[in-house]
XYZ file of C-alpha atoms in Angstrom:
85
model
C 6.527 -17.378 0.532
C 3.083 -16.542 1.952
C 4.414 -17.133 5.463
C 7.088 -14.473 4.822
C 4.511 -11.735 4.193
C 3.872 -9.628 7.339
C 0.547 -7.869 7.670
C 1.271 -4.212 8.379
C -2.113 -2.476 8.176
C -4.852 -1.520 5.766
C -5.446 0.633 2.712
C -6.919 3.957 3.714
C -8.772 6.484 1.620
C -7.665 7.890 -1.715
C -5.492 11.024 -1.670
C -5.878 13.500 -4.539
C -6.804 12.744 -8.129
C -3.726 10.815 -9.206
C -4.440 7.584 -7.360
C -2.314 7.994 -4.275
C -3.316 5.743 -1.351
C -3.142 6.699 2.302
C -1.794 3.777 4.314
C -3.154 3.042 7.764
C -0.133 1.332 9.244
C 1.821 1.259 12.477
C 4.714 3.750 12.545
C 7.254 0.951 12.980
C 6.616 -0.125 9.368
C 7.038 3.294 7.665
C 10.734 2.939 6.948
C 10.194 -0.569 5.553
C 7.545 0.734 3.157
C 9.884 3.504 2.019
C 12.545 0.913 1.160
C 10.281 -1.727 -0.397
C 9.665 -1.985 -4.151
C 6.407 -3.935 -3.561
C 3.362 -3.771 -1.309
C 1.190 -6.867 -0.970
C -2.588 -6.502 -0.996
C -4.497 -9.449 0.490
C -7.120 -10.274 -2.139
C -9.394 -13.245 -1.460
C -7.029 -14.136 1.394
C -3.902 -14.306 -0.764
C -1.075 -11.677 -0.912
C -0.891 -10.104 -4.376
C 2.217 -7.975 -5.123
C 1.833 -4.466 -6.485
C 4.884 -2.399 -7.487
C 5.239 0.874 -5.609
C 5.845 3.614 -8.184
C 5.939 6.609 -5.827
C 5.868 7.430 -2.117
C 4.927 10.589 -0.277
C 5.629 10.964 3.421
C 4.077 14.287 4.378
C 1.573 14.254 7.211
C 0.559 10.711 6.241
C 2.372 7.982 4.392
C 0.951 7.698 0.869
C 1.888 5.393 -1.960
C 1.104 5.198 -5.646
C 0.899 1.675 -6.987
C 1.318 0.685 -10.613
C -2.008 0.181 -12.448
C -3.977 1.929 -9.685
C -4.153 5.421 -11.089
C -7.388 7.040 -9.980
C -9.361 7.623 -6.787
C -12.085 5.303 -8.122
C -9.611 2.433 -8.416
C -8.178 3.172 -4.937
C -11.730 3.160 -3.480
C -12.095 -0.440 -4.649
C -9.231 -1.462 -2.312
C -10.124 0.659 0.736
C -9.786 -1.323 3.992
C -7.876 -4.134 2.213
C -5.182 -5.649 4.414
C -1.631 -4.866 3.238
C 1.658 -6.579 3.866
C 5.387 -6.480 3.236
C 7.853 -9.253 2.400
């Protein structure tokens, strides 16, 4: 399964106070993120799935992941590589 995860970019900075995350990804992956129920964060070199609970696509693509509900928690993942299945 690991070989089926495609690296699409990195976690950007927190957005707002509710734990939204700005994604630094190539535009070709935006539609895939909008359709996907999960985003994989590469932690210690392994892809760990996080359920996407909400998506905003204003000026920048932003996601809210389950169990990451504050800017402080988001900051702990800043610059982490992300992927999609």
